[in-house]
Coordinates of C-alpha atoms in Angstrom, one line a residue:
M751 CA 98.1 98.6 106.8
A752 CA 98.4 100.7 103.6
R753 CA 98.7 104.4 103.0
V754 CA 96.5 106.1 100.6
V755 CA 97.3 109.7 99.6
V756 CA 94.7 112.3 98.4
D757 CA 96.3 115.3 96.8
V758 CA 93.9 118.3 96.4
M759 CA 94.7 121.2 94.1
L760 CA 92.8 124.3 92.9
K761 CA 91.6 123.8 89.4
P762 CA 93.9 125.5 86.9
E763 CA 91.4 128.3 86.1
I764 CA 91.0 129.2 89.7
L765 CA 93.2 132.1 91.0
D766 CA 95.7 130.9 93.7
P767 CA 96.7 133.9 95.8
Q768 CA 98.8 131.8 98.2
G769 CA 100.7 130.3 95.4
Q770 CA 101.2 133.8 93.9
A771 CA 102.5 135.1 97.2
V772 CA 105.0 132.3 97.4
Q773 CA 106.1 132.8 93.8
R774 CA 106.7 136.6 94.4
A775 CA 108.7 135.9 97.6
L776 CA 111.0 133.3 96.1
P777 CA 113.3 135.7 94.1
R778 CA 113.7 137.9 97.2
L779 CA 114.9 134.8 99.1
G780 CA 117.4 133.9 96.4
F781 CA 115.4 131.3 94.5
E782 CA 115.3 132.2 90.9
G783 CA 113.8 130.5 87.9
I784 CA 110.5 129.4 89.3
A785 CA 107.8 130.3 86.7
D786 CA 104.7 129.3 88.7
V787 CA 103.6 128.1 92.1
R788 CA 100.3 126.4 93.0
Q789 CA 99.5 125.5 96.6
G790 CA 97.4 122.5 97.6
K791 CA 96.6 120.0 100.3
R792 CA 97.8 116.5 101.0
F793 CA 95.9 114.0 103.0
E794 CA 97.6 110.7 104.1
L795 CA 95.2 108.0 105.1
E796 CA 96.3 104.8 106.9
V797 CA 93.8 102.2 105.7
E798 CA 93.0 99.1 107.8
G799 CA 92.9 96.0 105.6
P800 CA 93.5 95.7 101.9
V801 CA 93.2 98.6 99.5
D802 CA 90.9 96.9 97.0
D803 CA 88.5 98.5 94.5
A804 CA 85.8 98.9 97.1
A805 CA 88.2 100.7 99.5
L806 CA 89.4 103.0 96.7
A807 CA 85.8 103.7 95.7
R808 CA 85.0 104.7 99.3
I809 CA 88.1 106.9 99.5
N810 CA 87.2 108.6 96.2
E811 CA 83.7 109.3 97.6
M812 CA 85.3 110.7 100.8
A813 CA 87.5 113.0 98.8
E814 CA 84.7 114.1 96.5
T815 CA 82.3 114.9 99.4
F816 CA 84.5 115.9 102.3
L817 CA 88.2 116.5 101.5
A818 CA 87.9 118.6 98.3
N819 CA 85.5 121.3 97.1
T820 CA 85.0 119.9 93.6
V821 CA 83.6 123.2 92.4
I822 CA 87.0 124.7 92.6
E823 CA 89.4 121.8 93.3
D824 CA 90.6 118.7 91.7
F825 CA 91.9 115.6 93.6
V826 CA 94.0 112.6 92.9
V827 CA 93.9 109.4 95.0
K828 CA 97.0 107.1 95.0
V829 CA 98.2 104.2 97.0
E830 CA 101.7 104.6 98.5
E831 CA 104.0 101.6 99.3
K832 CA 105.3 101.6 102.8

């Protein structure tokens, strides 16, 4: 069994109010020197069988149609070693 990770982030031109809230809170909590924060989503998929080109194509389709809103979000699919 293999693990495939799909990281979803807002596109750079989209305002990220949650990231901004975290960025403003960090100095109050004693964490200085952070210039920007963007918040995203991470999906870890346990895949049965080999992660070949066909499986990755299917996962990309899943990410594009279900996991990410491609109007405002970008996504990256990667295979993680266990």
